[in-house]
């Protein structure tokens, strides 16, 4: 299952976020998207998911336009983790997680025993097994983030589009969740793209990197080739110090 951006462009108010973007995400790859605030990272994810019409170009899923793909089939293939979740209705943690199964339910939409079993598995895996009956709106920011990840896992997409998946997470949980996502979505023909602000997390967890400089220009390639001091200073427009760590280089923006 491949996802491809072909000559993709996006602009707002005369400002070009990216232009002529060509990107192919293949099974087994995890892409990290880096850039300043407002550089188009979230906009790009929404375009790749078929949620936003780009200014130019097109997005292809297995060679077919993503916006022409039937919605239920698309939801089985692509999952989106948004930056923030809102809980407009008083639903429980378990009910929220089960919403991820909607693309797989029959015509009557009845929850099956296998769906409940899968929900309990992922809630336990994400450290939420004791919270099933609690209202989702009562969770902390980090707990709510883990619930969003559990819901995505229940959806079971082949391709995951993850917008700042480490939002609200403490350092220990951040490591745990990113390892889970990167590991899960680079096996059995799956793939992932994630927006991140931490260069070093991207270097550690992502096989490939896309840099958006917010002025139309972009760079894409393997992380071990693209993540250099010079390119990062071009991207973030500030000094970047490189030091050698026990498992590879560590980049410190602003120093």
JSON list of C-alpha atoms in Angstrom, two decimals:
[
{"chain": "A", "resi": 1, "resn": "UNK", "atom": "CA", "xyz": [0.00, 0.00, 0.00]},
{"chain": "A", "resi": 2, "resn": "UNK", "atom": "CA", "xyz": [1.73, 3.17, -1.21]},
{"chain": "A", "resi": 3, "resn": "UNK", "atom": "CA", "xyz": [0.76, 6.82, -0.77]},
{"chain": "A", "resi": 4, "resn": "UNK", "atom": "CA", "xyz": [2.08, 9.37, -3.23]},
{"chain": "A", "resi": 5, "resn": "UNK", "atom": "CA", "xyz": [2.06, 13.16, -3.58]},
{"chain": "A", "resi": 6, "resn": "UNK", "atom": "CA", "xyz": [2.51, 14.22, -7.20]},
{"chain": "A", "resi": 7, "resn": "UNK", "atom": "CA", "xyz": [3.60, 17.80, -7.91]},
{"chain": "A", "resi": 8, "resn": "UNK", "atom": "CA", "xyz": [1.67, 18.91, -4.80]},
{"chain": "A", "resi": 9, "resn": "UNK", "atom": "CA", "xyz": [1.41, 22.62, -4.01]},
{"chain": "A", "resi": 10, "resn": "UNK", "atom": "CA", "xyz": [-0.35, 24.62, -1.31]},
{"chain": "A", "resi": 11, "resn": "UNK", "atom": "CA", "xyz": [-0.60, 28.36, -0.79]},
{"chain": "A", "resi": 12, "resn": "UNK", "atom": "CA", "xyz": [-2.52, 30.73, 1.47]},
{"chain": "A", "resi": 13, "resn": "UNK", "atom": "CA", "xyz": [-3.03, 34.43, 0.82]},
{"chain": "A", "resi": 14, "resn": "UNK", "atom": "CA", "xyz": [-0.32, 34.53, -1.82]},
{"chain": "A", "resi": 15, "resn": "UNK", "atom": "CA", "xyz": [2.19, 32.69, 0.38]},
{"chain": "A", "resi": 16, "resn": "UNK", "atom": "CA", "xyz": [3.46, 29.34, -0.90]},
{"chain": "A", "resi": 17, "resn": "UNK", "atom": "CA", "xyz": [3.87, 26.69, 1.80]},
{"chain": "A", "resi": 18, "resn": "UNK", "atom": "CA", "xyz": [5.22, 24.07, -0.58]},
{"chain": "A", "resi": 19, "resn": "UNK", "atom": "CA", "xyz": [5.27, 23.76, -4.34]},
{"chain": "A", "resi": 20, "resn": "UNK", "atom": "CA", "xyz": [6.00, 20.90, -6.71]},
{"chain": "A", "resi": 21, "resn": "UNK", "atom": "CA", "xyz": [6.21, 18.43, -3.81]},
{"chain": "A", "resi": 22, "resn": "UNK", "atom": "CA", "xyz": [6.83, 14.87, -4.94]},
{"chain": "A", "resi": 23, "resn": "UNK", "atom": "CA", "xyz": [6.76, 12.22, -2.26]},
{"chain": "A", "resi": 24, "resn": "UNK", "atom": "CA", "xyz": [6.19, 8.48, -2.25]},
{"chain": "A", "resi": 25, "resn": "UNK", "atom": "CA", "xyz": [5.64, 6.60, 1.00]},
{"chain": "A", "resi": 26, "resn": "UNK", "atom": "CA", "xyz": [6.28, 2.89, 0.62]},
{"chain": "A", "resi": 27, "resn": "UNK", "atom": "CA", "xyz": [5.46, 0.00, 2.97]},
{"chain": "A", "resi": 28, "resn": "UNK", "atom": "CA", "xyz": [7.93, -0.27, 5.83]},
{"chain": "A", "resi": 29, "resn": "UNK", "atom": "CA", "xyz": [8.85, 3.42, 5.81]},
{"chain": "A", "resi": 30, "resn": "UNK", "atom": "CA", "xyz": [8.35, 5.91, 8.62]},
{"chain": "A", "resi": 31, "resn": "UNK", "atom": "CA", "xyz": [8.61, 9.55, 7.50]},
{"chain": "A", "resi": 32, "resn": "UNK", "atom": "CA", "xyz": [9.24, 12.43, 9.85]},
{"chain": "A", "resi": 33, "resn": "UNK", "atom": "CA", "xyz": [8.02, 15.87, 8.71]},
{"chain": "A", "resi": 34, "resn": "UNK", "atom": "CA", "xyz": [10.04, 18.77, 10.11]},
{"chain": "A", "resi": 35, "resn": "UNK", "atom": "CA", "xyz": [9.59, 22.52, 9.83]},
{"chain": "A", "resi": 36, "resn": "UNK", "atom": "CA", "xyz": [8.81, 25.74, 11.63]},
{"chain": "A", "resi": 37, "resn": "UNK", "atom": "CA", "xyz": [5.34, 26.50, 12.96]},
{"chain": "A", "resi": 38, "resn": "UNK", "atom": "CA", "xyz": [3.11, 27.45, 10.05]},
{"chain": "A", "resi": 39, "resn": "UNK", "atom": "CA", "xyz": [5.30, 25.78, 7.44]},
{"chain": "A", "resi": 40, "resn": "UNK", "atom": "CA", "xyz": [2.50, 23.50, 6.20]},
{"chain": "A", "resi": 41, "resn": "UNK", "atom": "CA", "xyz": [3.12, 20.24, 8.07]},
{"chain": "A", "resi": 42, "resn": "UNK", "atom": "CA", "xyz": [-0.47, 19.78, 9.28]},
{"chain": "A", "resi": 43, "resn": "UNK", "atom": "CA", "xyz": [-1.87, 21.08, 5.99]},
{"chain": "A", "resi": 44, "resn": "UNK", "atom": "CA", "xyz": [0.15, 18.47, 4.12]},
{"chain": "A", "resi": 45, "resn": "UNK", "atom": "CA", "xyz": [-1.11, 15.64, 6.32]},
{"chain": "A", "resi": 46, "resn": "UNK", "atom": "CA", "xyz": [-4.70, 16.76, 5.73]},
{"chain": "A", "resi": 47, "resn": "UNK", "atom": "CA", "xyz": [-4.10, 16.83, 1.97]},
{"chain": "A", "resi": 48, "resn": "UNK", "atom": "CA", "xyz": [-2.57, 13.36, 2.04]},
{"chain": "A", "resi": 49, "resn": "UNK", "atom": "CA", "xyz": [-5.63, 12.11, 3.93]},
{"chain": "A", "resi": 50, "resn": "UNK", "atom": "CA", "xyz": [-8.01, 13.63, 1.40]},
{"chain": "A", "resi": 51, "resn": "UNK", "atom": "CA", "xyz": [-9.36, 16.13, 3.94]},
{"chain": "A", "resi": 52, "resn": "UNK", "atom": "CA", "xyz": [-8.10, 19.21, 2.10]},
{"chain": "A", "resi": 53, "resn": "UNK", "atom": "CA", "xyz": [-7.94, 20.07, -1.59]},
{"chain": "A", "resi": 54, "resn": "UNK", "atom": "CA", "xyz": [-4.41, 21.17, -2.53]},
{"chain": "A", "resi": 55, "resn": "UNK", "atom": "CA", "xyz": [-3.76, 24.25, -4.61]},
{"chain": "A", "resi": 56, "resn": "UNK", "atom": "CA", "xyz": [-2.13, 22.06, -7.24]},
{"chain": "A", "resi": 57, "resn": "UNK", "atom": "CA", "xyz": [-1.15, 18.46, -7.90]},
{"chain": "A", "resi": 58, "resn": "UNK", "atom": "CA", "xyz": [-2.78, 15.34, -6.54]},
{"chain": "A", "resi": 59, "resn": "UNK", "atom": "CA", "xyz": [-2.50, 12.60, -3.93]},
{"chain": "A", "resi": 60, "resn": "UNK", "atom": "CA", "xyz": [-2.59, 8.96, -5.04]},
{"chain": "A", "resi": 61, "resn": "UNK", "atom": "CA", "xyz": [-3.37, 5.88, -2.98]},
{"chain": "A", "resi": 62, "resn": "UNK", "atom": "CA", "xyz": [-2.15, 2.80, -4.83]},
{"chain": "A", "resi": 63, "resn": "UNK", "atom": "CA", "xyz": [-2.09, 4.87, -8.00]},
{"chain": "A", "resi": 64, "resn": "UNK", "atom": "CA", "xyz": [-5.66, 6.19, -7.70]},
{"chain": "A", "resi": 65, "resn": "UNK", "atom": "CA", "xyz": [-6.72, 9.71, -6.60]},
{"chain": "A", "resi": 66, "resn": "UNK", "atom": "CA", "xyz": [-7.32, 9.67, -2.86]},
{"chain": "A", "resi": 67, "resn": "UNK", "atom": "CA", "xyz": [-10.30, 12.04, -3.12]},
{"chain": "A", "resi": 68, "resn": "UNK", "atom": "CA", "xyz": [-12.06, 9.59, -5.43]},
{"chain": "A", "resi": 69, "resn": "UNK", "atom": "CA", "xyz": [-11.60, 6.66, -3.07]},
{"chain": "A", "resi": 70, "resn": "UNK", "atom": "CA", "xyz": [-14.81, 5.51, -1.31]},
{"chain": "A", "resi": 71, "resn": "UNK", "atom": "CA", "xyz": [-14.79, 6.88, 2.25]},
{"chain": "A", "resi": 72, "resn": "UNK", "atom": "CA", "xyz": [-15.19, 3.56, 4.04]},
{"chain": "A", "resi": 73, "resn": "UNK", "atom": "CA", "xyz": [-12.39, 1.95, 2.05]},
{"chain": "A", "resi": 74, "resn": "UNK", "atom": "CA", "xyz": [-10.21, 5.01, 2.62]},
{"chain": "A", "resi": 75, "resn": "UNK", "atom": "CA", "xyz": [-10.81, 4.80, 6.38]},
{"chain": "A", "resi": 76, "resn": "UNK", "atom": "CA", "xyz": [-9.62, 1.21, 6.34]},
{"chain": "A", "resi": 77, "resn": "UNK", "atom": "CA", "xyz": [-6.40, 2.20, 4.60]},
{"chain": "A", "resi": 78, "resn": "UNK", "atom": "CA", "xyz": [-5.48, 5.61, 6.09]},
{"chain": "A", "resi": 79, "resn": "UNK", "atom": "CA", "xyz": [-5.73, 6.67, 9.73]},
{"chain": "A", "resi": 80, "resn": "UNK", "atom": "CA", "xyz": [-5.22, 10.21, 10.98]},
{"chain": "A", "resi": 81, "resn": "UNK", "atom": "CA", "xyz": [-4.09, 11.24, 14.45]},
{"chain": "A", "resi": 82, "resn": "UNK", "atom": "CA", "xyz": [-5.03, 14.91, 14.82]},
{"chain": "A", "resi": 83, "resn": "UNK", "atom": "CA", "xyz": [-3.09, 17.38, 16.98]},
{"chain": "A", "resi": 84, "resn": "UNK", "atom": "CA", "xyz": [-6.02, 17.80, 19.35]},
{"chain": "A", "resi": 85, "resn": "UNK", "atom": "CA", "xyz": [-9.17, 15.87, 20.15]},
{"chain": "A", "resi": 86, "resn": "UNK", "atom": "CA", "xyz": [-12.42, 17.36, 21.43]},
{"chain": "A", "resi": 87, "resn": "UNK", "atom": "CA", "xyz": [-15.02, 15.47, 23.44]},
{"chain": "A", "resi": 88, "resn": "UNK", "atom": "CA", "xyz": [-18.32, 17.12, 22.59]},
{"chain": "A", "resi": 89, "resn": "UNK", "atom": "CA", "xyz": [-20.46, 14.31, 23.98]},
{"chain": "A", "resi": 90, "resn": "UNK", "atom": "CA", "xyz": [-20.32, 12.45, 27.32]},
{"chain": "A", "resi": 91, "resn": "UNK", "atom": "CA", "xyz": [-18.85, 9.16, 26.12]},
{"chain": "A", "resi": 92, "resn": "UNK", "atom": "CA", "xyz": [-16.64, 6.74, 27.98]},
{"chain": "A", "resi": 93, "resn": "UNK", "atom": "CA", "xyz": [-13.03, 5.87, 27.26]},
{"chain": "A", "resi": 94, "resn": "UNK", "atom": "CA", "xyz": [-14.08, 2.45, 25.99]},
{"chain": "A", "resi": 95, "resn": "UNK", "atom": "CA", "xyz": [-16.76, 3.92, 23.70]},
{"chain": "A", "resi": 96, "resn": "UNK", "atom": "CA", "xyz": [-14.28, 6.43, 22.33]},
{"chain": "A", "resi": 97, "resn": "UNK", "atom": "CA", "xyz": [-11.75, 3.72, 21.53]},
{"chain": "A", "resi": 98, "resn": "UNK", "atom": "CA", "xyz": [-14.44, 1.59, 19.86]},
{"chain": "A", "resi": 99, "resn": "UNK", "atom": "CA", "xyz": [-15.20, 4.45, 17.46]},
{"chain": "A", "resi": 100, "resn": "UNK", "atom": "CA", "xyz": [-12.03, 3.38, 15.67]},
{"chain": "A", "resi": 101, "resn": "UNK", "atom": "CA", "xyz": [-13.78, 0.19, 14.57]},
{"chain": "A", "resi": 102, "resn": "UNK", "atom": "CA", "xyz": [-16.51, 2.04, 12.64]},
{"chain": "A", "resi": 103, "resn": "UNK", "atom": "CA", "xyz": [-15.03, 1.43, 9.14]},
{"chain": "A", "resi": 104, "resn": "UNK", "atom": "CA", "xyz": [-15.07, -2.31, 9.82]},
{"chain": "A", "resi": 105, "resn": "UNK", "atom": "CA", "xyz": [-18.61, -2.68, 11.17]},
{"chain": "A", "resi": 106, "resn": "UNK", "atom": "CA", "xyz": [-21.54, -4.12, 9.25]},
{"chain": "A", "resi": 107, "resn": "UNK", "atom": "CA", "xyz": [-24.58, -2.31, 7.95]},
{"chain": "A", "resi": 108, "resn": "UNK", "atom": "CA", "xyz": [-26.16, -2.08, 11.41]},
{"chain": "A", "resi": 109, "resn": "UNK", "atom": "CA", "xyz": [-22.97, -0.89, 13.07]},
{"chain": "A", "resi": 110, "resn": "UNK", "atom": "CA", "xyz": [-23.22, -3.31, 15.99]},
{"chain": "A", "resi": 111, "resn": "UNK", "atom": "CA", "xyz": [-20.13, -3.80, 18.14]},
{"chain": "A", "resi": 112, "resn": "UNK", "atom": "CA", "xyz": [-18.90, -7.38, 18.09]},
{"chain": "A", "resi": 113, "resn": "UNK", "atom": "CA", "xyz": [-17.14, -9.42, 20.75]},
{"chain": "A", "resi": 114, "resn": "UNK", "atom": "CA", "xyz": [-13.92, -9.26, 18.73]},
{"chain": "A", "resi": 115, "resn": "UNK", "atom": "CA", "xyz": [-14.13, -5.43, 18.71]},
{"chain": "A", "resi": 116, "resn": "UNK", "atom": "CA", "xyz": [-14.46, -5.33, 22.50]},
{"chain": "A", "resi": 117, "resn": "UNK", "atom": "CA", "xyz": [-11.54, -7.72, 22.87]},
{"chain": "A", "resi": 118, "resn": "UNK", "atom": "CA", "xyz": [-9.38, -5.59, 20.59]},
{"chain": "A", "resi": 119, "resn": "UNK", "atom": "CA", "xyz": [-10.39, -2.41, 22.44]},
{"chain": "A", "resi": 120, "resn": "UNK", "atom": "CA", "xyz": [-9.43, -3.88, 25.79]},
{"chain": "A", "resi": 121, "resn": "UNK", "atom": "CA", "xyz": [-6.12, -5.06, 24.34]},
{"chain": "A", "resi": 122, "resn": "UNK", "atom": "CA", "xyz": [-5.11, -1.60, 23.12]},
{"chain": "A", "resi": 123, "resn": "UNK", "atom": "CA", "xyz": [-6.39, 0.20, 26.21]},
{"chain": "A", "resi": 124, "resn": "UNK", "atom": "CA", "xyz": [-4.23, -2.11, 28.31]},
{"chain": "A", "resi": 125, "resn": "UNK", "atom": "CA", "xyz": [-1.28, -1.63, 25.98]},
{"chain": "A", "resi": 126, "resn": "UNK", "atom": "CA", "xyz": [-1.62, 2.15, 26.32]},
{"chain": "A", "resi": 127, "resn": "UNK", "atom": "CA", "xyz": [-1.96, 2.05, 30.11]},
{"chain": "A", "resi": 128, "resn": "UNK", "atom": "CA", "xyz": [-5.69, 2.85, 30.14]},
{"chain": "A", "resi": 129, "resn": "UNK", "atom": "CA", "xyz": [-7.19, -0.50, 31.12]},
{"chain": "A", "resi": 130, "resn": "UNK", "atom": "CA", "xyz": [-8.58, 0.90, 34.42]},
{"chain": "A", "resi": 131, "resn": "UNK", "atom": "CA", "xyz": [-10.20, 3.90, 32.72]},
{"chain": "A", "resi": 132, "resn": "UNK", "atom": "CA", "xyz": [-12.71, 2.16, 30.44]},
{"chain": "A", "resi": 133, "resn": "UNK", "atom": "CA", "xyz": [-15.84, 3.48, 32.15]},
{"chain": "A", "resi": 134, "resn": "UNK", "atom": "CA", "xyz": [-14.52, 6.98, 32.79]},
{"chain": "A", "resi": 135, "resn": "UNK", "atom": "CA", "xyz": [-15.69, 9.84, 30.63]},
{"chain": "A", "resi": 136, "resn": "UNK", "atom": "CA", "xyz": [-13.06, 10.66, 28.03]},
{"chain": "A", "resi": 137, "resn": "UNK", "atom": "CA", "xyz": [-13.48, 14.35, 28.89]},
{"chain": "A", "resi": 138, "resn": "UNK", "atom": "CA", "xyz": [-12.12, 13.72, 32.41]},
{"chain": "A", "resi": 139, "resn": "UNK", "atom": "CA", "xyz": [-8.73, 12.48, 31.21]},
{"chain": "A", "resi": 140, "resn": "UNK", "atom": "CA", "xyz": [-5.55, 14.52, 31.42]},
{"chain": "A", "resi": 141, "resn": "UNK", "atom": "CA", "xyz": [-3.94, 15.75, 28.22]},
{"chain": "A", "resi": 142, "resn": "UNK", "atom": "CA", "xyz": [-1.44, 12.89, 28.15]},
{"chain": "A", "resi": 143, "resn": "UNK", "atom": "CA", "xyz": [-4.09, 10.28, 28.95]},
{"chain": "A", "resi": 144, "resn": "UNK", "atom": "CA", "xyz": [-6.33, 11.68, 26.22]},
{"chain": "A", "resi": 145, "resn": "UNK", "atom": "CA", "xyz": [-3.43, 11.47, 23.77]},
{"chain": "A", "resi": 146, "resn": "UNK", "atom": "CA", "xyz": [-2.90, 7.82, 24.59]},
{"chain": "A", "resi": 147, "resn": "UNK", "atom": "CA", "xyz": [-6.63, 7.21, 24.08]},
{"chain": "A", "resi": 148, "resn": "UNK", "atom": "CA", "xyz": [-6.37, 8.79, 20.63]},
{"chain": "A", "resi": 149, "resn": "UNK", "atom": "CA", "xyz": [-3.51, 6.41, 19.81]},
{"chain": "A", "resi": 150, "resn": "UNK", "atom": "CA", "xyz": [-5.57, 3.45, 21.05]},
{"chain": "A", "resi": 151, "resn": "UNK", "atom": "CA", "xyz": [-8.48, 4.55, 18.84]},
{"chain": "A", "resi": 152, "resn": "UNK", "atom": "CA", "xyz": [-6.13, 4.74, 15.84]},
{"chain": "A", "resi": 153, "resn": "UNK", "atom": "CA", "xyz": [-4.84, 1.25, 16.56]},
{"chain": "A", "resi": 154, "resn": "UNK", "atom": "CA", "xyz": [-8.39, -0.07, 16.69]},
{"chain": "A", "resi": 155, "resn": "UNK", "atom": "CA", "xyz": [-9.02, 1.48, 13.28]},
{"chain": "A", "resi": 156, "resn": "UNK", "atom": "CA", "xyz": [-6.17, -0.66, 11.95]},
{"chain": "A", "resi": 157, "resn": "UNK", "atom": "CA", "xyz": [-5.08, 1.43, 8.94]},
{"chain": "A", "resi": 158, "resn": "UNK", "atom": "CA", "xyz": [-2.26, 0.46, 6.59]},
{"chain": "A", "resi": 159, "resn": "UNK", "atom": "CA", "xyz": [-0.96, 4.05, 6.56]},
{"chain": "A", "resi": 160, "resn": "UNK", "atom": "CA", "xyz": [-0.88, 6.33, 9.61]},
{"chain": "A", "resi": 161, "resn": "UNK", "atom": "CA", "xyz": [-0.73, 10.13, 9.35]},
{"chain": "A", "resi": 162, "resn": "UNK", "atom": "CA", "xyz": [0.33, 11.35, 12.79]},
{"chain": "A", "resi": 163, "resn": "UNK", "atom": "CA", "xyz": [0.20, 15.04, 13.67]},
{"chain": "A", "resi": 164, "resn": "UNK", "atom": "CA", "xyz": [2.57, 15.64, 16.59]},
{"chain": "A", "resi": 165, "resn": "UNK", "atom": "CA", "xyz": [1.92, 12.22, 18.18]},
{"chain": "A", "resi": 166, "resn": "UNK", "atom": "CA", "xyz": [4.04, 13.21, 21.20]},
{"chain": "A", "resi": 167, "resn": "UNK", "atom": "CA", "xyz": [1.70, 16.07, 22.16]},
{"chain": "A", "resi": 168, "resn": "UNK", "atom": "CA", "xyz": [1.09, 16.32, 25.95]},
{"chain": "A", "resi": 169, "resn": "UNK", "atom": "CA", "xyz": [3.27, 13.29, 26.73]},
{"chain": "A", "resi": 170, "resn": "UNK", "atom": "CA", "xyz": [5.93, 13.19, 29.42]},
{"chain": "A", "resi": 171, "resn": "UNK", "atom": "CA", "xyz": [9.42, 11.98, 28.38]},
{"chain": "A", "resi": 172, "resn": "UNK", "atom": "CA", "xyz": [8.85, 8.35, 29.39]},
{"chain": "A", "resi": 173, "resn": "UNK", "atom": "CA", "xyz": [5.48, 8.12, 27.63]},
{"chain": "A", "resi": 174, "resn": "UNK", "atom": "CA", "xyz": [6.85, 9.98, 24.60]},
{"chain": "A", "resi": 175, "resn": "UNK", "atom": "CA", "xyz": [9.54, 7.35, 24.14]},
{"chain": "A", "resi": 176, "resn": "UNK", "atom": "CA", "xyz": [7.04, 4.53, 24.66]},
{"chain": "A", "resi": 177, "resn": "UNK", "atom": "CA", "xyz": [4.41, 5.88, 22.24]},
{"chain": "A", "resi": 178, "resn": "UNK", "atom": "CA", "xyz": [6.83, 6.79, 19.45]},
{"chain": "A", "resi": 179, "resn": "UNK", "atom": "CA", "xyz": [8.50, 3.39, 19.66]},
{"chain": "A", "resi": 180, "resn": "UNK", "atom": "CA", "xyz": [5.06, 1.75, 19.53]},
{"chain": "A", "resi": 181, "resn": "UNK", "atom": "CA", "xyz": [3.90, 3.77, 16.52]},
{"chain": "A", "resi": 182, "resn": "UNK", "atom": "CA", "xyz": [7.14, 3.56, 14.56]},
{"chain": "A", "resi": 183, "resn": "UNK", "atom": "CA", "xyz": [7.44, -0.16, 15.25]},
{"chain": "A", "resi": 184, "resn": "UNK", "atom": "CA", "xyz": [3.82, -1.03, 14.46]},
{"chain": "A", "resi": 185, "resn": "UNK", "atom": "CA", "xyz": [3.56, 1.00, 11.27]},
{"chain": "A", "resi": 186, "resn": "UNK", "atom": "CA", "xyz": [6.77, -0.24, 9.68]},
{"chain": "A", "resi": 187, "resn": "UNK", "atom": "CA", "xyz": [5.82, -3.94, 9.75]},
{"chain": "A", "resi": 188, "resn": "UNK", "atom": "CA", "xyz": [3.50, -6.13, 7.69]},
{"chain": "A", "resi": 189, "resn": "UNK", "atom": "CA", "xyz": [3.25, -3.69, 4.80]},
{"chain": "A", "resi": 190, "resn": "UNK", "atom": "CA", "xyz": [2.30, -0.65, 6.89]},
{"chain": "A", "resi": 191, "resn": "UNK", "atom": "CA", "xyz": [3.83, 2.83, 6.86]},
{"chain": "A", "resi": 192, "resn": "UNK", "atom": "CA", "xyz": [3.62, 6.15, 8.69]},
{"chain": "A", "resi": 193, "resn": "UNK", "atom": "CA", "xyz": [4.22, 9.88, 8.39]},
{"chain": "A", "resi": 194, "resn": "UNK", "atom": "CA", "xyz": [4.52, 11.96, 11.54]},
{"chain": "A", "resi": 195, "resn": "UNK", "atom": "CA", "xyz": [5.04, 15.65, 12.16]},
{"chain": "A", "resi": 196, "resn": "UNK", "atom": "CA", "xyz": [7.55, 16.34, 14.92]},
{"chain": "A", "resi": 197, "resn": "UNK", "atom": "CA", "xyz": [9.31, 19.32, 16.47]},
{"chain": "A", "resi": 198, "resn": "UNK", "atom": "CA", "xyz": [12.08, 17.28, 18.08]},
{"chain": "A", "resi": 199, "resn": "UNK", "atom": "CA", "xyz": [14.86, 16.66, 15.55]},
{"chain": "A", "resi": 200, "resn": "UNK", "atom": "CA", "xyz": [16.41, 13.94, 17.64]},
{"chain": "A", "resi": 201, "resn": "UNK", "atom": "CA", "xyz": [13.17, 11.98, 18.00]},
{"chain": "A", "resi": 202, "resn": "UNK", "atom": "CA", "xyz": [12.80, 12.16, 14.22]},
{"chain": "A", "resi": 203, "resn": "UNK", "atom": "CA", "xyz": [16.36, 10.92, 13.73]},
{"chain": "A", "resi": 204, "resn": "UNK", "atom": "CA", "xyz": [15.77, 8.04, 16.11]},
{"chain": "A", "resi": 205, "resn": "UNK", "atom": "CA", "xyz": [12.36, 6.84, 14.95]},
{"chain": "A", "resi": 206, "resn": "UNK", "atom": "CA", "xyz": [12.03, 7.84, 11.28]},
{"chain": "A", "resi": 207, "resn": "UNK", "atom": "CA", "xyz": [13.72, 6.18, 8.31]},
{"chain": "A", "resi": 208, "resn": "UNK", "atom": "CA", "xyz": [12.99, 9.15, 6.04]},
{"chain": "A", "resi": 209, "resn": "UNK", "atom": "CA", "xyz": [12.66, 12.90, 6.52]},
{"chain": "A", "resi": 210, "resn": "UNK", "atom": "CA", "xyz": [10.69, 15.62, 4.74]},
{"chain": "A", "resi": 211, "resn": "UNK", "atom": "CA", "xyz": [11.73, 19.22, 5.46]},
{"chain": "A", "resi": 212, "resn": "UNK", "atom": "CA", "xyz": [9.28, 22.07, 4.75]},
{"chain": "A", "resi": 213, "resn": "UNK", "atom": "CA", "xyz": [10.78, 25.54, 5.02]},
{"chain": "A", "resi": 214, "resn": "UNK", "atom": "CA", "xyz": [7.40, 27.33, 4.73]},
{"chain": "A", "resi": 215, "resn": "UNK", "atom": "CA", "xyz": [8.43, 29.39, 1.71]},
{"chain": "A", "resi": 216, "resn": "UNK", "atom": "CA", "xyz": [7.67, 26.80, -0.94]},
{"chain": "A", "resi": 217, "resn": "UNK", "atom": "CA", "xyz": [10.95, 24.87, -0.78]},
{"chain": "A", "resi": 218, "resn": "UNK", "atom": "CA", "xyz": [11.32, 21.35, 0.56]},
{"chain": "A", "resi": 219, "resn": "UNK", "atom": "CA", "xyz": [13.81, 18.52, 0.89]},
{"chain": "A", "resi": 220, "resn": "UNK", "atom": "CA", "xyz": [13.07, 14.81, 1.15]},
{"chain": "A", "resi": 221, "resn": "UNK", "atom": "CA", "xyz": [15.22, 11.73, 1.59]},
{"chain": "A", "resi": 222, "resn": "UNK", "atom": "CA", "xyz": [16.67, 9.21, 3.98]},
{"chain": "A", "resi": 223, "resn": "UNK", "atom": "CA", "xyz": [17.15, 10.56, 7.48]},
{"chain": "A", "resi": 224, "resn": "UNK", "atom": "CA", "xyz": [20.78, 9.50, 7.76]},
{"chain": "A", "resi": 225, "resn": "UNK", "atom": "CA", "xyz": [21.55, 11.53, 4.61]},
{"chain": "A", "resi": 226, "resn": "UNK", "atom": "CA", "xyz": [19.29, 14.55, 5.14]},
{"chain": "A", "resi": 227, "resn": "UNK", "atom": "CA", "xyz": [19.82, 15.38, 8.81]},
{"chain": "A", "resi": 228, "resn": "UNK", "atom": "CA", "xyz": [22.93, 17.54, 8.69]},
{"chain": "A", "resi": 229, "resn": "UNK", "atom": "CA", "xyz": [23.83, 20.70, 10.59]},
{"chain": "A", "resi": 230, "resn": "UNK", "atom": "CA", "xyz": [23.75, 22.83, 7.43]},
{"chain": "A", "resi": 231, "resn": "UNK", "atom": "CA", "xyz": [20.33, 21.61, 6.28]},
{"chain": "A", "resi": 232, "resn": "UNK", "atom": "CA", "xyz": [18.82, 22.01, 9.74]},
{"chain": "A", "resi": 233, "resn": "UNK", "atom": "CA", "xyz": [20.09, 25.60, 9.97]},
{"chain": "A", "resi": 234, "resn": "UNK", "atom": "CA", "xyz": [18.51, 26.25, 6.55]},
{"chain": "A", "resi": 235, "resn": "UNK", "atom": "CA", "xyz": [15.24, 24.74, 7.79]},
{"chain": "A", "resi": 236, "resn": "UNK", "atom": "CA", "xyz": [14.99, 26.43, 11.19]},
{"chain": "A", "resi": 237, "resn": "UNK", "atom": "CA", "xyz": [16.84, 29.67, 10.37]},
{"chain": "A", "resi": 238, "resn": "UNK", "atom": "CA", "xyz": [18.88, 29.53, 13.56]},
{"chain": "A", "resi": 239, "resn": "UNK", "atom": "CA", "xyz": [22.21, 28.06, 14.67]},
{"chain": "A", "resi": 240, "resn": "UNK", "atom": "CA", "xyz": [22.21, 24.30, 15.24]},
{"chain": "A", "resi": 241, "resn": "UNK", "atom": "CA", "xyz": [24.92, 22.57, 17.22]},
{"chain": "A", "resi": 242, "resn": "UNK", "atom": "CA", "xyz": [25.77, 18.94, 16.55]},
{"chain": "A", "resi": 243, "resn": "UNK", "atom": "CA", "xyz": [27.29, 16.77, 19.24]},
{"chain": "A", "resi": 244, "resn": "UNK", "atom": "CA", "xyz": [28.03, 13.08, 19.18]},
{"chain": "A", "resi": 245, "resn": "UNK", "atom": "CA", "xyz": [25.87, 10.96, 21.45]},
{"chain": "A", "resi": 246, "resn": "UNK", "atom": "CA", "xyz": [26.15, 7.28, 22.39]},
{"chain": "A", "resi": 247, "resn": "UNK", "atom": "CA", "xyz": [23.76, 6.23, 19.59]},
{"chain": "A", "resi": 248, "resn": "UNK", "atom": "CA", "xyz": [24.52, 8.87, 16.96]},
{"chain": "A", "resi": 249, "resn": "UNK", "atom": "CA", "xyz": [24.47, 12.64, 16.50]},
{"chain": "A", "resi": 250, "resn": "UNK", "atom": "CA", "xyz": [22.38, 14.93, 18.69]},
{"chain": "A", "resi": 251, "resn": "UNK", "atom": "CA", "xyz": [21.21, 18.26, 17.26]},
{"chain": "A", "resi": 252, "resn": "UNK", "atom": "CA", "xyz": [20.62, 21.30, 19.48]},
{"chain": "A", "resi": 253, "resn": "UNK", "atom": "CA", "xyz": [18.76, 24.14, 17.71]},
{"chain": "A", "resi": 254, "resn": "UNK", "atom": "CA", "xyz": [19.48, 27.62, 19.02]},
{"chain": "A", "resi": 255, "resn": "UNK", "atom": "CA", "xyz": [22.94, 26.78, 20.39]}
]
